[in-house]
Coordinates of C-alpha atoms (C1' of nucleotides) in Angstrom, one line a residue:
Chain A
M1206 CA 58.6 -155.6 -43.4
N1207 CA 56.6 -156.7 -46.0
T1208 CA 58.3 -160.2 -46.7
L1209 CA 57.0 -161.5 -43.0
K1210 CA 56.2 -164.8 -43.0
Y1211 CA 52.6 -164.5 -41.1
K1212 CA 50.4 -161.7 -40.9
R1213 CA 47.5 -161.8 -38.6
P1214 CA 43.7 -162.6 -40.6
K1215 CA 42.6 -159.7 -41.5
G1216 CA 40.0 -157.4 -39.7
T1217 CA 41.3 -159.0 -36.4
R1218 CA 43.6 -156.8 -33.5
D1219 CA 46.7 -157.7 -32.0
I1220 CA 46.2 -155.7 -28.7
I1221 CA 49.4 -154.7 -27.9
P1222 CA 50.9 -153.7 -23.7
E1223 CA 49.4 -150.0 -24.4
E1224 CA 45.5 -151.0 -25.3
F1225 CA 46.1 -153.5 -23.0
E1226 CA 46.1 -151.1 -20.0
L1227 CA 43.5 -148.4 -21.6
R1228 CA 41.1 -151.8 -22.3
E1229 CA 41.5 -153.3 -18.7
R1230 CA 40.7 -149.7 -16.5
L1231 CA 37.0 -149.6 -19.0
I1232 CA 36.5 -152.7 -18.6
E1233 CA 36.5 -152.4 -15.4
K1234 CA 34.8 -149.5 -14.7
I1235 CA 31.7 -150.5 -16.8
K1236 CA 31.4 -154.0 -15.1
K1237 CA 30.9 -151.5 -12.0
S1238 CA 28.2 -149.6 -14.0
I1239 CA 26.0 -152.1 -15.2
R1240 CA 26.0 -154.0 -11.7
A1241 CA 24.9 -151.0 -10.7
Y1242 CA 22.2 -151.6 -12.8
G1243 CA 22.0 -155.1 -10.7
Y1244 CA 22.9 -157.1 -13.6
K1245 CA 25.5 -160.0 -13.8
F1246 CA 27.6 -161.4 -15.5
I1247 CA 28.1 -163.9 -18.7
N1248 CA 30.0 -166.3 -20.7
T1249 CA 29.0 -168.1 -23.4
P1250 CA 30.7 -170.7 -25.8
T1251 CA 33.0 -169.5 -28.4
F1252 CA 30.9 -171.4 -30.9
E1253 CA 28.1 -172.3 -30.8
H1254 CA 26.0 -174.7 -33.0
T1255 CA 24.8 -173.2 -36.0
E1256 CA 21.1 -173.5 -35.9
L1257 CA 21.1 -171.4 -32.9
F1258 CA 22.6 -168.7 -35.1
I1259 CA 19.8 -169.5 -38.3
R1260 CA 17.2 -170.2 -36.0
S1261 CA 17.7 -166.5 -34.1
I1262 CA 18.7 -164.1 -36.0
G1263 CA 17.2 -164.9 -39.4
D1264 CA 18.4 -166.9 -42.5
S1265 CA 17.9 -163.9 -44.6
T1266 CA 19.5 -161.5 -42.7
D1267 CA 23.4 -160.4 -44.0
I1268 CA 24.7 -161.8 -40.5
V1269 CA 24.2 -165.7 -41.2
E1270 CA 23.5 -165.6 -45.7
K1271 CA 27.5 -164.4 -46.1
E1272 CA 29.1 -163.1 -42.7
M1273 CA 29.2 -166.4 -40.7
Y1274 CA 32.6 -168.3 -39.6
T1275 CA 31.2 -171.6 -40.7
F1276 CA 32.9 -174.9 -40.3
Q1277 CA 32.4 -178.1 -39.3
D1278 CA 34.3 -180.7 -36.9
R1279 CA 35.2 -184.1 -38.1
K1280 CA 32.5 -186.0 -37.0
G1281 CA 30.5 -183.3 -40.3
R1282 CA 28.5 -181.5 -37.1
S1283 CA 27.8 -177.5 -38.4
Y1284 CA 29.4 -174.8 -35.5
T1285 CA 29.9 -171.2 -36.0
L1286 CA 31.4 -168.7 -34.0
R1287 CA 29.3 -166.3 -32.9
P1288 CA 28.5 -163.4 -34.5
E1289 CA 26.1 -161.5 -31.8
G1290 CA 25.6 -162.2 -28.3
T1291 CA 22.1 -162.2 -27.1
A1292 CA 21.4 -165.7 -28.9
P1293 CA 24.1 -167.4 -26.7
V1294 CA 22.3 -165.9 -24.0
I1295 CA 19.7 -166.7 -23.8
R1296 CA 20.2 -170.3 -25.3
A1297 CA 22.2 -170.4 -21.9
F1298 CA 19.9 -168.6 -19.7
L1299 CA 17.8 -171.7 -20.4
E1300 CA 20.1 -174.3 -20.5
N1301 CA 21.1 -174.0 -17.0
S1302 CA 17.4 -172.9 -15.8
I1303 CA 18.4 -169.2 -14.7
M1304 CA 14.8 -167.8 -13.3
P1305 CA 13.2 -165.0 -14.9
P1306 CA 13.5 -161.7 -14.3
A1307 CA 17.4 -162.5 -15.3
K1308 CA 19.5 -159.6 -16.0
L1309 CA 22.1 -160.8 -17.4
A1310 CA 25.8 -159.4 -18.9
Y1311 CA 28.5 -159.7 -20.9
I1312 CA 32.1 -158.7 -22.9
M1313 CA 32.4 -161.2 -25.6
N1314 CA 34.6 -161.6 -28.8
M1315 CA 32.3 -161.5 -31.6
F1316 CA 33.3 -162.9 -35.1
R1317 CA 31.3 -161.2 -39.0
A1318 CA 32.9 -162.5 -42.5
E1319 CA 33.2 -158.8 -43.1
R1320 CA 34.9 -156.7 -44.8
P1321 CA 37.4 -155.0 -42.1
Q1322 CA 37.1 -150.5 -42.1
K1323 CA 37.0 -147.7 -39.9
G1324 CA 36.0 -149.0 -36.3
R1325 CA 34.5 -152.4 -37.9
F1326 CA 36.3 -156.3 -37.3
R1327 CA 36.0 -160.2 -38.2
E1328 CA 37.2 -159.8 -34.1
F1329 CA 35.4 -157.6 -32.1
W1330 CA 34.4 -156.4 -28.2
Q1331 CA 30.4 -156.1 -27.4
V1332 CA 29.7 -155.8 -24.1
G1333 CA 26.3 -156.5 -24.2
V1334 CA 23.2 -156.7 -21.4
E1335 CA 20.3 -158.2 -21.6
A1336 CA 16.8 -158.4 -19.9
I1337 CA 15.2 -161.3 -19.6
G1338 CA 11.6 -162.6 -18.0
I1339 CA 10.2 -158.3 -17.4
K1340 CA 7.6 -156.1 -20.1
D1341 CA 7.0 -152.6 -19.1
P1342 CA 7.5 -149.9 -21.1
L1343 CA 10.0 -148.9 -17.6
I1344 CA 12.9 -151.7 -19.0
D1345 CA 12.9 -150.4 -22.1
A1346 CA 13.6 -147.2 -20.7
E1347 CA 15.9 -148.0 -18.0
V1348 CA 18.2 -150.4 -20.6
I1349 CA 18.2 -147.2 -23.2
E1350 CA 18.9 -144.9 -20.5
M1351 CA 21.8 -147.4 -18.9
G1352 CA 23.1 -147.5 -21.8
Y1353 CA 23.0 -143.6 -22.7
S1354 CA 24.7 -143.5 -18.9
I1355 CA 27.3 -145.6 -19.6
L1356 CA 28.4 -144.6 -22.4
K1357 CA 28.7 -141.1 -21.6
E1358 CA 30.7 -141.7 -17.6
L1359 CA 33.2 -143.6 -20.9
G1360 CA 33.6 -140.3 -22.5
A1361 CA 31.5 -140.3 -25.8
E1362 CA 30.7 -136.9 -27.1
K1363 CA 28.1 -136.8 -29.2
L1364 CA 25.1 -138.5 -28.6
V1365 CA 21.8 -138.9 -29.5
V1366 CA 19.6 -141.7 -28.6
L1367 CA 17.3 -142.6 -32.0
I1368 CA 13.9 -144.8 -30.3
N1369 CA 11.4 -146.1 -33.1
S1370 CA 9.1 -148.7 -32.0
I1371 CA 8.5 -151.8 -34.9
G1372 CA 5.5 -152.9 -33.7
S1373 CA 5.0 -156.6 -32.8
I1374 CA 5.6 -159.4 -35.7
E1375 CA 2.4 -159.2 -37.0
E1376 CA 1.9 -155.3 -36.9
R1377 CA 5.5 -155.3 -38.5
Q1378 CA 4.4 -157.7 -41.1
A1379 CA 1.4 -156.8 -42.4
Y1380 CA 2.8 -153.4 -43.3
K1381 CA 5.6 -155.2 -45.0
S1382 CA 2.6 -155.9 -47.2
A1383 CA 1.2 -153.2 -47.2
L1384 CA 4.5 -151.7 -48.1
L1385 CA 5.5 -153.8 -50.6
D1386 CA 2.4 -153.6 -52.6
Y1387 CA 2.7 -150.0 -52.9
L1388 CA 6.3 -150.8 -54.1
N1389 CA 4.7 -152.8 -56.8
E1390 CA 2.3 -150.4 -57.8
K1391 CA 5.0 -147.9 -57.9
E1392 CA 6.7 -150.0 -60.4
Q1393 CA 4.2 -151.3 -62.3
D1394 CA 3.2 -148.1 -63.7
G1395 CA 6.4 -146.5 -64.3
S1396 CA 6.6 -143.9 -61.1
L1397 CA 9.5 -145.1 -59.5
E1398 CA 12.7 -147.2 -60.2
L1399 CA 14.7 -148.7 -57.3
C1400 CA 18.2 -148.5 -56.9
N1401 CA 19.6 -152.1 -57.3
D1402 CA 20.2 -152.0 -54.0
C1403 CA 16.6 -151.0 -52.8
K1404 CA 15.4 -154.2 -55.7
R1405 CA 17.7 -156.8 -53.5
R1406 CA 16.0 -155.3 -49.6
K1407 CA 12.8 -155.9 -51.4
S1408 CA 13.0 -159.5 -50.5
R1409 CA 15.2 -159.1 -47.9
N1410 CA 14.7 -156.1 -45.5
P1411 CA 11.9 -153.8 -47.5
L1412 CA 11.5 -151.2 -44.4
R1413 CA 14.8 -150.4 -45.5
I1414 CA 14.6 -149.2 -48.8
L1415 CA 12.9 -146.5 -46.6
D1416 CA 16.1 -145.3 -45.6
C1417 CA 18.3 -145.4 -49.5
K1418 CA 20.0 -142.0 -49.8
I1419 CA 18.7 -142.8 -53.2
D1420 CA 15.0 -144.0 -53.0
G1421 CA 14.0 -143.0 -49.7
P1422 CA 13.2 -139.3 -50.9
K1423 CA 11.5 -140.7 -53.3
L1424 CA 8.9 -142.2 -50.9
K1425 CA 6.8 -139.0 -49.1
D1426 CA 3.6 -141.0 -49.2
A1427 CA 4.5 -144.4 -49.3
P1428 CA 2.1 -146.0 -45.6
K1429 CA 4.2 -145.5 -42.8
L1430 CA 4.3 -147.6 -40.2
K1431 CA 3.1 -146.1 -37.0
E1432 CA 0.1 -145.9 -38.9
F1433 CA -0.2 -150.0 -38.1
L1434 CA 0.7 -150.3 -34.7
S1435 CA -1.9 -151.2 -32.6
S1436 CA -3.0 -148.7 -29.8
E1437 CA -1.5 -151.5 -27.4
S1438 CA 1.8 -150.9 -29.6
L1439 CA 1.3 -147.0 -29.5
K1440 CA 0.9 -146.8 -24.9
Y1441 CA 3.4 -149.5 -25.0
F1442 CA 6.1 -146.5 -27.0
E1443 CA 4.4 -143.4 -25.7
E1444 CA 5.7 -144.5 -21.4
I1445 CA 9.2 -145.3 -22.8
K1446 CA 8.9 -141.9 -23.6
T1447 CA 7.3 -140.3 -21.1
Y1448 CA 10.7 -142.1 -19.2
L1449 CA 12.9 -140.8 -21.0
D1450 CA 12.2 -137.5 -20.3
K1451 CA 11.5 -137.8 -16.9
W1452 CA 15.9 -138.7 -16.4
G1453 CA 16.8 -136.2 -19.0
V1454 CA 17.1 -138.6 -22.2
K1455 CA 17.5 -137.0 -24.8
Y1456 CA 16.6 -138.8 -27.7
R1457 CA 15.5 -138.3 -31.3
E1458 CA 12.5 -140.5 -32.7
E1459 CA 13.4 -141.9 -36.1
P1460 CA 10.6 -143.5 -37.6
R1461 CA 13.2 -145.8 -40.3
L1462 CA 15.2 -146.7 -37.2
V1463 CA 14.7 -150.8 -38.2
R1464 CA 17.0 -153.7 -36.6
G1465 CA 19.2 -155.8 -39.2
L1466 CA 18.2 -158.9 -37.0
D1467 CA 14.8 -160.6 -37.4
Y1468 CA 14.1 -161.4 -33.9
Y1469 CA 13.5 -157.4 -32.6
N1470 CA 10.2 -156.2 -32.4
H1471 CA 8.1 -153.1 -30.3
T1472 CA 11.1 -151.2 -29.3
A1473 CA 14.3 -150.0 -31.5
F1474 CA 17.0 -147.9 -30.9
E1475 CA 20.7 -147.4 -31.3
I1476 CA 23.2 -144.9 -29.6
V1477 CA 25.4 -143.3 -32.5
S1478 CA 27.7 -140.0 -32.2
E1479 CA 28.1 -137.4 -33.9
K1480 CA 32.3 -136.6 -32.9
I1481 CA 32.6 -137.4 -36.8
G1482 CA 30.7 -135.5 -39.3
V1483 CA 28.2 -138.9 -40.3
E1484 CA 26.6 -140.5 -37.3
D1485 CA 27.7 -143.8 -36.6
T1486 CA 26.6 -146.8 -35.1
I1487 CA 28.4 -146.9 -31.1
L1488 CA 25.3 -149.4 -29.2
G1489 CA 22.4 -150.5 -31.0
G1490 CA 19.7 -152.6 -29.2
G1491 CA 15.9 -153.6 -28.9
R1492 CA 13.1 -155.7 -28.1
Y1493 CA 13.2 -159.2 -28.9
D1494 CA 9.2 -160.7 -27.5
S1495 CA 9.5 -163.8 -29.3
L1496 CA 13.1 -165.5 -29.5
V1497 CA 13.0 -167.0 -26.3
E1498 CA 9.9 -168.8 -27.2
D1499 CA 11.2 -169.6 -30.4
L1500 CA 14.9 -171.3 -28.7
G1501 CA 12.8 -173.5 -27.4
G1502 CA 11.5 -171.9 -23.9
P1503 CA 8.6 -170.2 -22.4
A1504 CA 6.9 -167.0 -23.4
T1505 CA 9.1 -164.7 -23.1
P1506 CA 9.4 -161.4 -23.3
A1507 CA 13.2 -159.5 -23.1
V1508 CA 15.3 -155.9 -24.7
G1509 CA 19.0 -155.6 -24.2
W1510 CA 21.3 -153.8 -26.2
A1511 CA 25.1 -154.2 -27.7
F1512 CA 27.9 -151.6 -27.8
G1513 CA 31.1 -152.3 -29.3
L1514 CA 33.9 -151.7 -27.0
E1515 CA 36.8 -151.1 -30.4
R1516 CA 34.2 -148.3 -31.8
I1517 CA 34.4 -146.6 -28.3
I1518 CA 38.4 -146.7 -28.1
N1519 CA 38.5 -146.1 -31.8
Y1520 CA 36.5 -143.1 -30.9
F1521 CA 37.3 -141.8 -27.8
Y1522 CA 40.7 -142.5 -26.7
Q1523 CA 44.1 -142.4 -27.5
I1524 CA 45.9 -145.2 -26.7
P1525 CA 48.0 -143.7 -23.9
R1526 CA 52.2 -144.0 -22.8
I1527 CA 52.1 -146.5 -20.4
S1528 CA 54.9 -146.3 -17.1
G1529 CA 57.3 -149.0 -17.5
P1530 CA 58.7 -151.4 -14.0
F1531 CA 58.0 -148.8 -10.7
Y1532 CA 61.5 -148.9 -9.3
F1533 CA 64.1 -150.7 -12.1
V1534 CA 67.5 -152.1 -10.3
A1535 CA 70.6 -150.6 -11.5
T1536 CA 74.4 -151.8 -10.3
V1537 CA 78.0 -151.7 -10.7
N1538 CA 79.6 -154.3 -11.6
E1539 CA 79.6 -158.7 -10.9
F1540 CA 79.2 -157.9 -6.5
S1541 CA 76.9 -155.5 -6.6
K1542 CA 75.1 -157.4 -9.9
G1543 CA 74.8 -160.2 -7.5
Y1544 CA 73.7 -158.2 -4.1
A1545 CA 71.2 -156.5 -7.0
I1546 CA 69.0 -160.4 -7.6
G1547 CA 67.9 -160.7 -4.1
L1548 CA 67.4 -157.5 -3.9
L1549 CA 65.4 -157.7 -7.0
K1550 CA 63.9 -160.8 -5.5
K1551 CA 62.8 -159.0 -2.8
I1552 CA 61.1 -156.1 -4.8
R1553 CA 59.0 -158.4 -5.7
E1554 CA 57.9 -160.3 -3.7
W1555 CA 56.3 -157.3 -2.4
K1556 CA 54.4 -157.1 -5.6
I1557 CA 56.1 -153.7 -6.9
P1558 CA 57.1 -154.2 -10.8
S1559 CA 60.5 -154.5 -11.3
D1560 CA 63.6 -155.1 -13.4
M1561 CA 66.6 -154.4 -13.9
T1562 CA 69.4 -155.0 -17.0
Y1563 CA 70.3 -158.8 -17.9
E1564 CA 73.2 -158.2 -19.8
P1565 CA 76.3 -156.7 -18.4
K1566 CA 76.2 -153.0 -19.5
S1567 CA 77.2 -149.5 -18.1
L1568 CA 75.1 -148.2 -15.6
K1569 CA 75.1 -145.2 -18.2
A1570 CA 73.4 -147.7 -20.5
Q1571 CA 71.7 -148.9 -17.8
M1572 CA 70.3 -145.4 -16.8
K1573 CA 69.5 -145.3 -20.5
I1574 CA 66.8 -147.9 -20.1
A1575 CA 65.2 -146.9 -17.9
D1576 CA 64.2 -143.9 -19.4
R1577 CA 63.0 -144.6 -22.5
L1578 CA 61.2 -148.4 -20.3
N1579 CA 59.5 -145.1 -18.5
A1580 CA 60.5 -146.5 -15.4
V1581 CA 59.7 -144.4 -11.6
K1582 CA 62.6 -144.7 -9.5
A1583 CA 65.9 -146.2 -10.0
V1584 CA 67.1 -147.8 -7.1
I1585 CA 71.7 -147.8 -7.4
V1586 CA 73.5 -150.9 -5.9
G1587 CA 77.4 -150.0 -6.1
E1588 CA 79.6 -150.8 -3.3
D1589 CA 79.5 -147.1 -2.0
E1590 CA 75.6 -148.0 -0.5
I1591 CA 76.6 -152.0 0.2
K1592 CA 79.6 -151.2 3.1
V1593 CA 76.4 -148.3 4.2
Q1594 CA 73.5 -151.3 3.6
K1595 CA 71.3 -148.9 1.9
V1596 CA 70.4 -148.1 -1.5
R1597 CA 69.8 -145.3 -2.8
V1598 CA 66.9 -144.3 -5.2
R1599 CA 66.6 -141.7 -7.8
D1600 CA 64.0 -140.0 -9.2
L1601 CA 63.7 -140.2 -13.2
E1602 CA 61.6 -137.5 -13.5
T1603 CA 62.7 -134.7 -11.2
G1604 CA 66.4 -136.4 -11.0
K1605 CA 66.1 -136.5 -7.1
E1606 CA 67.8 -139.1 -4.6
V1607 CA 68.4 -140.2 -2.0
L1608 CA 70.0 -143.2 0.3
V1609 CA 67.7 -145.0 2.3
P1610 CA 67.0 -148.7 4.0
E1611 CA 65.4 -151.0 0.9
E1612 CA 63.3 -151.8 3.1
E1613 CA 62.2 -147.9 2.4
L1614 CA 61.4 -148.6 -1.0
V1615 CA 57.7 -150.1 0.1
R1616 CA 57.1 -147.1 1.4
I1617 CA 58.2 -145.1 -1.2
Y1618 CA 56.1 -147.3 -3.4
E1619 CA 53.3 -146.9 -1.4
E1620 CA 53.1 -143.0 -1.5
E1621 CA 53.7 -142.1 -4.5
M1622 CA 50.8 -144.7 -5.4
A1623 CA 48.5 -143.3 -3.0
R1624 CA 49.9 -139.5 -4.7
R1625 CA 49.0 -141.0 -7.7
N1626 CA 45.5 -142.5 -7.4
K1627 CA 45.0 -138.7 -5.7
Q1628 CA 46.1 -137.2 -9.2
E1629 CA 43.1 -139.7 -11.1
A1630 CA 40.2 -138.8 -8.6
I1631 CA 40.8 -135.5 -9.9
Chain B
rG1208 C1' 29.9 -158.6 -52.7
rU1209 C1' 31.1 -153.5 -55.7
rG1210 C1' 33.8 -148.7 -55.7
rA1211 C1' 38.3 -146.1 -54.6
rG1212 C1' 43.7 -145.1 -52.8
rA1213 C1' 48.2 -146.2 -50.9
rG1214 C1' 53.0 -150.1 -50.6
rU1215 C1' 59.7 -147.2 -50.6
rA1216 C1' 64.7 -149.0 -42.9
rG1217 C1' 62.4 -151.1 -36.9
rC1218 C1' 59.2 -146.0 -37.2
rU1219 C1' 57.6 -141.2 -40.5
rC1220 C1' 58.2 -139.9 -45.1
rA1221 C1' 62.3 -138.0 -49.6
rA1222 C1' 63.6 -139.7 -54.8
rC1223 C1' 62.3 -133.8 -61.1
rU1224 C1' 59.3 -135.1 -67.6
rG1225 C1' 62.7 -142.7 -66.4
rG1226 C1' 69.8 -142.0 -64.7
rC1227 C1' 74.2 -143.9 -58.4
rA1228 C1' 67.7 -145.5 -52.7
rG1229 C1' 67.9 -140.6 -49.5
rA1230 C1' 66.4 -137.5 -45.2
rG1231 C1' 64.7 -137.5 -39.5
rC1232 C1' 63.5 -140.5 -35.8
rG1233 C1' 64.9 -144.7 -33.4
rC1234 C1' 68.9 -147.7 -32.3
rU1235 C1' 74.3 -149.6 -30.2
rG1236 C1' 78.7 -146.6 -28.9
rG1237 C1' 81.9 -142.4 -27.1
rA1238 C1' 82.4 -137.2 -26.1
rC1239 C1' 81.0 -138.4 -20.2
rU1240 C1' 85.5 -145.5 -17.9
rG1241 C1' 79.6 -144.4 -10.4
rU1242 C1' 73.7 -142.1 -13.4
rG1243 C1' 69.0 -141.6 -18.1
rG1244 C1' 66.1 -136.9 -21.3
rC1245 C1' 69.2 -131.9 -23.5
rU1246 C1' 73.6 -130.8 -27.5
rC1247 C1' 77.5 -132.9 -30.7
rC1248 C1' 80.0 -137.4 -33.5
rA1249 C1' 80.6 -141.6 -35.3
rG1250 C1' 78.8 -146.5 -36.1
rU1251 C1' 73.5 -149.7 -37.3
rG1252 C1' 70.4 -150.0 -41.3
rG1253 C1' 67.2 -151.7 -47.9
rU1254 C1' 65.2 -158.1 -51.7
rU1255 C1' 61.5 -149.7 -53.0
rG1256 C1' 55.6 -155.5 -51.0
rG1257 C1' 55.8 -159.9 -54.6
rG1258 C1' 56.8 -161.7 -60.3
rG1259 C1' 56.6 -161.1 -65.0
rG1260 C1' 57.4 -157.5 -69.3
rU1261 C1' 59.1 -153.1 -72.0
rU1262 C1' 63.3 -150.3 -71.7
rC1263 C1' 71.2 -149.7 -72.3
rG1264 C1' 69.1 -148.4 -67.2
rA1265 C1' 62.8 -149.4 -63.6
rG1266 C1' 61.4 -147.2 -57.0
rU1267 C1' 59.1 -144.2 -61.5
rC1268 C1' 56.1 -147.1 -67.2
rC1269 C1' 53.2 -151.8 -68.5
rC1270 C1' 50.2 -156.7 -66.6
rC1271 C1' 49.4 -160.0 -62.9
rU1272 C1' 49.4 -161.0 -57.4
rC1273 C1' 49.8 -160.1 -52.4
rU1274 C1' 48.9 -156.7 -48.7
rC1275 C1' 46.4 -152.4 -46.5
rU1276 C1' 43.2 -148.0 -46.1
rC1277 C1' 38.6 -145.9 -46.3
rA1278 C1' 33.9 -145.6 -47.9
rC1279 C1' 29.0 -148.4 -50.6
rC1280 C1' 26.2 -152.5 -48.6
rC1281 C1' 25.6 -153.8 -43.2
rC1282 C1' 26.6 -153.3 -39.0
rA1283 C1' 28.9 -153.2 -32.5

RNA sequence: GUGAGAGUAGCUCAACUGGCAGAGCGCUGGACUGUGGCUCCAGUGGUUGGGGGUUCGAGUCCCCUCUCUCACCCCA
């Protein structure tokens, strides 16, 4: 076991059949919901020029500083496995001359070299949306409402929407220096001693100091971000809240909510779940009005979010037991096996999941395998059946058997599937 | 990057202060040679993650190393 020669790289996951089926179902549901809001899906390459991420995310962010998988090709050019989806989607939006307003969505895997832990991986899948070219509180509100509704439809529990406005880049800059002045003053007169983390935060992301568990409480009288927002910024934020109220989306205003990527401005939001005691972020997003221009396009406002597929599955789903083949064909001797091979070929042409044992086994052993595979029905083909040109179909749940002509297998399958769909709908 | 915990059969886990490596589940076969699940019986199972050290003797103690998990930072 631990002597295995090869193991998966740290922080990566194998998606075994049971989870694969669950994922497929969830993804179908997600796509349907997102399309209902007018979005179209897009895919971008797994890796991009490293510069794209440094320019967009910001060179002093954690992602760029220490979490990117960056490598060089044979010509010495630097590429990076995408750590997030927004910059690549915007790049693709520009490169393919997609006209705004554009609503683009994606389901793509991302890569970050973090230390893995619960709900956190080095390769993980994100579902994301980007509404490009629209600047109105209504779209911010709609984007938030959509994220909330989708998570709810997916069965996520105890969701809380956290929102904040971090103002324009200029407003935030002014606030940042005011906050730093305040901190420096306090440190110099000896009334404040920041923890080591916060000393680092001062140069990297001072806004986060307010949220520090150690230092945050000591900073009650620090300047507030809101005091630095213009009346337009405040009005924009108020209107978003009005729409959310109208739609009945419950939110909590979180003045200290900031986002870790440089390109965000004005609206910032997160959706967390309190399911496991502590709040854990499932979805994060915000407005980024300067990114398109930063990447060389015309000034174009945009807003979007992303959520982690694994977090949804980890927190809210049990990996199901999946059903095996619908028909498991069992034989009694070499002669009937020859017949069964032909039958199986027909069943497969009807696209009904089916299987058999390849090595010779007793009927008993075959039934055992059918049971273990969680097959729905066993089709027993023996000399008695062949003689009357019929097959014996045994329901593996009830044990009831019927003797029917081969063609009936299609009808039995369809009826069973119809019954199951009906049950699922309830 | 920082801190904590854990590695024993395919899986879940036992093994008193160092003293013969075990159980359940699984798997294979049988009781039942054309019928699965339940029961009973038998069989199958191991470099105790790896390396070194202490000892008459190490799964157990010490050192190194690898892997996994959780938390912090940060994030989805």
